[in-house]
PDB file of N, CA and C in Angstrom:
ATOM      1  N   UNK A  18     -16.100 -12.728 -31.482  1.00 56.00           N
ATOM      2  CA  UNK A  18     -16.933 -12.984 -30.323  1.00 56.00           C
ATOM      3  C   UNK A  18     -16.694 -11.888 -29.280  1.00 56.00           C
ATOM      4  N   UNK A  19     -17.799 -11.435 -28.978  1.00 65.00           N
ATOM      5  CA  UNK A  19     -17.685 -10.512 -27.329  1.00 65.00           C
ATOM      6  C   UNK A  19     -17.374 -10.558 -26.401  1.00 65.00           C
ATOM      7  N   UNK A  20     -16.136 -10.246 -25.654  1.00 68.00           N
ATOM      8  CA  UNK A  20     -16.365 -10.635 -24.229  1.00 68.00           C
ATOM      9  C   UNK A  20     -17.066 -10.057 -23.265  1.00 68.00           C
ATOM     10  N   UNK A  21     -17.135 -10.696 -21.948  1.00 65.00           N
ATOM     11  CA  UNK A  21     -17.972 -10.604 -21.103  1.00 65.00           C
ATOM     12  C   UNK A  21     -18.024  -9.111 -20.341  1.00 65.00           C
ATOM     13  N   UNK A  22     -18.628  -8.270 -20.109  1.00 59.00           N
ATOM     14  CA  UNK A  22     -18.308  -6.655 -19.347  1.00 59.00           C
ATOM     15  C   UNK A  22     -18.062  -7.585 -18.075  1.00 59.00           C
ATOM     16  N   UNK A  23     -17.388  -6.909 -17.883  1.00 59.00           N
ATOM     17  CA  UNK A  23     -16.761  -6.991 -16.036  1.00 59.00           C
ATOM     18  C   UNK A  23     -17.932  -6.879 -15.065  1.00 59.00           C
ATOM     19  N   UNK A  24     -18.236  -6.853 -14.007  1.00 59.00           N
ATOM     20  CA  UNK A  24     -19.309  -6.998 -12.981  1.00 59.00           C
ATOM     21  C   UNK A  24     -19.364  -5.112 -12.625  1.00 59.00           C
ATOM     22  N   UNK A  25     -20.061  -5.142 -12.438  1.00 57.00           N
ATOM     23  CA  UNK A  25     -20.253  -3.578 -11.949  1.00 57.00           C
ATOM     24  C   UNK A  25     -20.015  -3.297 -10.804  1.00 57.00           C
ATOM     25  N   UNK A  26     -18.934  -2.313 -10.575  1.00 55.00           N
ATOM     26  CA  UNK A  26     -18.246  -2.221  -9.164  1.00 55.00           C
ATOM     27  C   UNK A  26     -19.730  -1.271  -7.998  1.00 55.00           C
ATOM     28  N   UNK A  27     -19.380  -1.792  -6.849  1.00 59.00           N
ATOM     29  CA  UNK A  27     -20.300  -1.263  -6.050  1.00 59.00           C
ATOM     30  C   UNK A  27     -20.011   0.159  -6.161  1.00 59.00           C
ATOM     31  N   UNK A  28     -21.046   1.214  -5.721  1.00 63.00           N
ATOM     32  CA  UNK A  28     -21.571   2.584  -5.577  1.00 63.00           C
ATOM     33  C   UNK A  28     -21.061   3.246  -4.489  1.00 63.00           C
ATOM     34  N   UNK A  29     -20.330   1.743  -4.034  1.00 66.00           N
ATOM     35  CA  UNK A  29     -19.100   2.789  -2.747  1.00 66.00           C
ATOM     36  C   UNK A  29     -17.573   2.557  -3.185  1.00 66.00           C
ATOM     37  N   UNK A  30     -17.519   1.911  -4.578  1.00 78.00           N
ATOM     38  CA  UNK A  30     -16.177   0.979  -4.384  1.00 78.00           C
ATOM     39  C   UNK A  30     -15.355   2.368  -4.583  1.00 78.00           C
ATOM     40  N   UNK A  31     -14.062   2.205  -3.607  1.00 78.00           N
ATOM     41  CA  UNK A  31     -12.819   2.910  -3.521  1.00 78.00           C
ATOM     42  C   UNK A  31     -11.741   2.492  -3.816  1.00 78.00           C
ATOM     43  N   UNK A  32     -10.872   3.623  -4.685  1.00 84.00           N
ATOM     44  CA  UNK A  32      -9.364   3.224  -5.075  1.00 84.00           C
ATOM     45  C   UNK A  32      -8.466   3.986  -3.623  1.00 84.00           C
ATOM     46  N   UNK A  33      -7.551   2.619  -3.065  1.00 83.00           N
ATOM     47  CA  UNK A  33      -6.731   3.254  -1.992  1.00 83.00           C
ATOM     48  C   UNK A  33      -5.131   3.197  -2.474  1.00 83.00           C
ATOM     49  N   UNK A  34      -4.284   4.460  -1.898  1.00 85.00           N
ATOM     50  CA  UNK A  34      -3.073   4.345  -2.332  1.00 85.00           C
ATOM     51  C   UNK A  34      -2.454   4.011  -0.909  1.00 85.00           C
ATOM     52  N   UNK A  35      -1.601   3.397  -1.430  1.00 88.00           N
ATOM     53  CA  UNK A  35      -0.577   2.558  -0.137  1.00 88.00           C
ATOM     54  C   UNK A  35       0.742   2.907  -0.312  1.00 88.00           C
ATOM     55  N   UNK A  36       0.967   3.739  -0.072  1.00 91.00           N
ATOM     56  CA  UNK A  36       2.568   4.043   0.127  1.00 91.00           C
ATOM     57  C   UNK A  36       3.010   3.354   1.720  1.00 91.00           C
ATOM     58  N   UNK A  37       4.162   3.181   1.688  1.00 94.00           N
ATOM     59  CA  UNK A  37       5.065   2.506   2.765  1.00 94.00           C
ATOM     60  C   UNK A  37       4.321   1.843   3.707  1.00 94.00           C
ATOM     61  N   UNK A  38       3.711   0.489   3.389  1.00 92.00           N
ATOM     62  CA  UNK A  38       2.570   0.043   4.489  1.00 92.00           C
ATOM     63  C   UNK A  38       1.931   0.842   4.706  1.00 92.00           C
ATOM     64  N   UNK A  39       1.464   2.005   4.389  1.00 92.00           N
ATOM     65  CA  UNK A  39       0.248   3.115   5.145  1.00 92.00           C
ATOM     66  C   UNK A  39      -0.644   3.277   3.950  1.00 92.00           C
ATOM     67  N   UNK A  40      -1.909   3.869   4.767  1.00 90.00           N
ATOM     68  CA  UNK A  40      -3.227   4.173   4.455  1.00 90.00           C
ATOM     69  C   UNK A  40      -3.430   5.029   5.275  1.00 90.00           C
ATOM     70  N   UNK A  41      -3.632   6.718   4.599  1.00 91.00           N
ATOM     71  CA  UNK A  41      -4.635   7.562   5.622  1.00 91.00           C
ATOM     72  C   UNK A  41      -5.859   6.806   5.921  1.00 91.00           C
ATOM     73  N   UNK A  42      -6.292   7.489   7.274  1.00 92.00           N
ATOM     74  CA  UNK A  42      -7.434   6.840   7.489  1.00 92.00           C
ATOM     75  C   UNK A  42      -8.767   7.399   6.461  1.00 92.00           C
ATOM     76  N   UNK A  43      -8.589   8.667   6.201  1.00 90.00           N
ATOM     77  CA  UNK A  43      -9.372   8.968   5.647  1.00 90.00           C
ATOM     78  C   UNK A  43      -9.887   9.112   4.361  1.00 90.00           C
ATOM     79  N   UNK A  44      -9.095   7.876   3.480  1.00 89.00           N
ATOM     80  CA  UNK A  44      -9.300   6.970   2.792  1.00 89.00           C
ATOM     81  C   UNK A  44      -9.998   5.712   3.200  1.00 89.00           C
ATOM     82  N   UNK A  45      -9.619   5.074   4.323  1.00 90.00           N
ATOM     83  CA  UNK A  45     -10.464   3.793   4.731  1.00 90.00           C
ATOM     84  C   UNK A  45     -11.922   4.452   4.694  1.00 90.00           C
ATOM     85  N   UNK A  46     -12.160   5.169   5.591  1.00 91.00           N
ATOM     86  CA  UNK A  46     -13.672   5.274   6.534  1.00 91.00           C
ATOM     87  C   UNK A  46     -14.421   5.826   5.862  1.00 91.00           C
ATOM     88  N   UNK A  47     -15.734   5.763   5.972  1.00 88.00           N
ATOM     89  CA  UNK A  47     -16.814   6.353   4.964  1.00 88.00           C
ATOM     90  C   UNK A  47     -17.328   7.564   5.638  1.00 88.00           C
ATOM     91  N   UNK A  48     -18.016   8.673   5.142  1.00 88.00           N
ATOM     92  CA  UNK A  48     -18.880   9.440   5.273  1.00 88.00           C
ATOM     93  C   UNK A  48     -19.152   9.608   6.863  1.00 88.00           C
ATOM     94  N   UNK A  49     -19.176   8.686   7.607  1.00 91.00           N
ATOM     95  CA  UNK A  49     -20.037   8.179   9.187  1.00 91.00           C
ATOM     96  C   UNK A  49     -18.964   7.895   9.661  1.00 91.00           C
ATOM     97  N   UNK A  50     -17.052   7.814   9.087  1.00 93.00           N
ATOM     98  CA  UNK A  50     -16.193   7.739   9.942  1.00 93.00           C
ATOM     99  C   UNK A  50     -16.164   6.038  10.412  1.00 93.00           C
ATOM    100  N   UNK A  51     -16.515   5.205   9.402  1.00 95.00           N
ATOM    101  CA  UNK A  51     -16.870   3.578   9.605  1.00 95.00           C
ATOM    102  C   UNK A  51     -16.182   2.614   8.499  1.00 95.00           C
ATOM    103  N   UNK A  52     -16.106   1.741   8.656  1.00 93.00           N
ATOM    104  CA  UNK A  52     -15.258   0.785   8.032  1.00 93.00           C
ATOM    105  C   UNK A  52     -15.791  -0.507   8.230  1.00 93.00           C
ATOM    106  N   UNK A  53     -16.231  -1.380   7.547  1.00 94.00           N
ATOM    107  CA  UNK A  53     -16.496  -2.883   7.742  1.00 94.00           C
ATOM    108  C   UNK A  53     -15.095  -3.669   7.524  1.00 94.00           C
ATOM    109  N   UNK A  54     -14.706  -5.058   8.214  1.00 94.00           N
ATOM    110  CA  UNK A  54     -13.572  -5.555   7.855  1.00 94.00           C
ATOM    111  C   UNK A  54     -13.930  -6.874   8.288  1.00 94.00           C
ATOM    112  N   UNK A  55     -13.565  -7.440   6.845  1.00 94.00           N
ATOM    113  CA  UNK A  55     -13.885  -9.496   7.244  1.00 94.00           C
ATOM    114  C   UNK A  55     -12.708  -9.743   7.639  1.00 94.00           C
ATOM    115  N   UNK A  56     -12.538 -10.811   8.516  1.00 95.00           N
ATOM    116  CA  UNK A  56     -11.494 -11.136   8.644  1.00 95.00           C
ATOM    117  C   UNK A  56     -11.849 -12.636   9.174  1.00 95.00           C
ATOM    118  N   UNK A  57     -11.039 -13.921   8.537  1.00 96.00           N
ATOM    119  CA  UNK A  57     -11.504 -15.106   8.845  1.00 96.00           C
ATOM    120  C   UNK A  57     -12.767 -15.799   9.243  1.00 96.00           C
ATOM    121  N   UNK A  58     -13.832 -14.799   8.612  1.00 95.00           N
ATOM    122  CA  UNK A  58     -15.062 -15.000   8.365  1.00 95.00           C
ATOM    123  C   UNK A  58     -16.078 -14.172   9.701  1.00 95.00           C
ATOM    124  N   UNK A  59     -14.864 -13.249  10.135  1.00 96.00           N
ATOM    125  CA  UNK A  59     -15.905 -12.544  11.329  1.00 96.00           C
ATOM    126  C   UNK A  59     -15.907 -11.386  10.860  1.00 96.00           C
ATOM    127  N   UNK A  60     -16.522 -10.292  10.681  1.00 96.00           N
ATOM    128  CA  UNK A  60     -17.124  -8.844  10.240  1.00 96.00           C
ATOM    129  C   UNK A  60     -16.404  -8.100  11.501  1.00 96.00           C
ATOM    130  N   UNK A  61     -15.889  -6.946  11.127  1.00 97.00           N
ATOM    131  CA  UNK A  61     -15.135  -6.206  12.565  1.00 97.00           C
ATOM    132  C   UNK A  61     -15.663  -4.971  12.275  1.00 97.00           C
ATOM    133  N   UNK A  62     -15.821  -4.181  13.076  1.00 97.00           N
ATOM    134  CA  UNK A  62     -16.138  -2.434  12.518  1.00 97.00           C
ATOM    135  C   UNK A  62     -15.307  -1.226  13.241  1.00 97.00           C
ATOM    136  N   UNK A  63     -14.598  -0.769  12.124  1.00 97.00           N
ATOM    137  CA  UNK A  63     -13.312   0.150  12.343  1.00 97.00           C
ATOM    138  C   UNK A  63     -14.247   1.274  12.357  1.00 97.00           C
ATOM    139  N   UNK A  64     -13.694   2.179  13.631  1.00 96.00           N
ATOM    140  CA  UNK A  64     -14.779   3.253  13.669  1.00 96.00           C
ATOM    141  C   UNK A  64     -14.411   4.827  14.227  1.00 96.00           C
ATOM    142  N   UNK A  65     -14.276   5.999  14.141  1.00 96.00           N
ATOM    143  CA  UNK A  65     -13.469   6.861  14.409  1.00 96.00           C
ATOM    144  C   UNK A  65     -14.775   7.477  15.759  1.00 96.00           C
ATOM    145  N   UNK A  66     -13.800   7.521  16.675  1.00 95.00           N
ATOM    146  CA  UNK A  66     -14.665   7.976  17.800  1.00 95.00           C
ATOM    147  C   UNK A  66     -15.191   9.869  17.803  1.00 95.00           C
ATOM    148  N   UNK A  67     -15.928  10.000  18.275  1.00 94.00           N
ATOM    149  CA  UNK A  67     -15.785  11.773  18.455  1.00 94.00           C
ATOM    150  C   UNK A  67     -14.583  12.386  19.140  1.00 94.00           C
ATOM    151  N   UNK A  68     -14.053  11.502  19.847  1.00 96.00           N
ATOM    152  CA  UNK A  68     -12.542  12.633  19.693  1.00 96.00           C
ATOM    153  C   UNK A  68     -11.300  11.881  19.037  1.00 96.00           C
ATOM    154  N   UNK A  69     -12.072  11.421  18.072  1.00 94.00           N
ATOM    155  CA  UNK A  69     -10.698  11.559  17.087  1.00 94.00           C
ATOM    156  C   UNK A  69     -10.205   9.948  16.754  1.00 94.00           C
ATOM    157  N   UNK A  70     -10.182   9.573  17.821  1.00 97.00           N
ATOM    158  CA  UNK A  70      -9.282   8.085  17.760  1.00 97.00           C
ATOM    159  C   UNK A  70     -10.106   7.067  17.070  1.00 97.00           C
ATOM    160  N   UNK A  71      -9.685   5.778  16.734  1.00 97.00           N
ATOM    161  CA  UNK A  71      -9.981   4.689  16.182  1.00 97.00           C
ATOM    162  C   UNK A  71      -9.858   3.542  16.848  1.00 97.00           C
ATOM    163  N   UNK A  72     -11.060   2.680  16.522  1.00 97.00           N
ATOM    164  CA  UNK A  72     -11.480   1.630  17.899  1.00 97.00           C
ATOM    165  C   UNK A  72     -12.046   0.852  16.899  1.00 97.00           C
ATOM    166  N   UNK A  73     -11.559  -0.659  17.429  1.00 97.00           N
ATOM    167  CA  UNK A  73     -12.061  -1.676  16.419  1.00 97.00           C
ATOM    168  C   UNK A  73     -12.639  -2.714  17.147  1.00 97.00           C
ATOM    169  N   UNK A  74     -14.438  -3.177  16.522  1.00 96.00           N
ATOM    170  CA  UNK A  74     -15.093  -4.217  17.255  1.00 96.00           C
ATOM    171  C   UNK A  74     -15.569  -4.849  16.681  1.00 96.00           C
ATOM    172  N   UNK A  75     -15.506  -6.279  17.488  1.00 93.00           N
ATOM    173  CA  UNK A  75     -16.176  -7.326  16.652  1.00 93.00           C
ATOM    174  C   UNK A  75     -17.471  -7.362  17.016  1.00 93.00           C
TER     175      UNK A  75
END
């Protein structure tokens, strides 16, 4: 019997490496410097400003 193919990963899906609690950022953020993040059912958006820094809103 066949098993089932796995679901097809999304067209953005990313592999992140985590060494010592960390994540470059530039692994998180996409293309636009953006990040979506659920968190207890609210959507947050991690976002790299033009000078540089990172600012997170719900």
């Amino acid at each position: 019997m066949d098993r089932p193919s796995p679901p097809a990963a999304p067209h953005d899906a990313r592999t992140l490496v985590i060494r010592d609690n960390r994540v470059p950022s530039a692994q998180l953020l996409n293309a636009r410097g953006q990040l979506e993040i659920e968190h207890q059912g609210r959507r947050y958006q991690l976002r790299e400003t033009r000078n540089g820094k990172l600012i997170l809103t719900c």
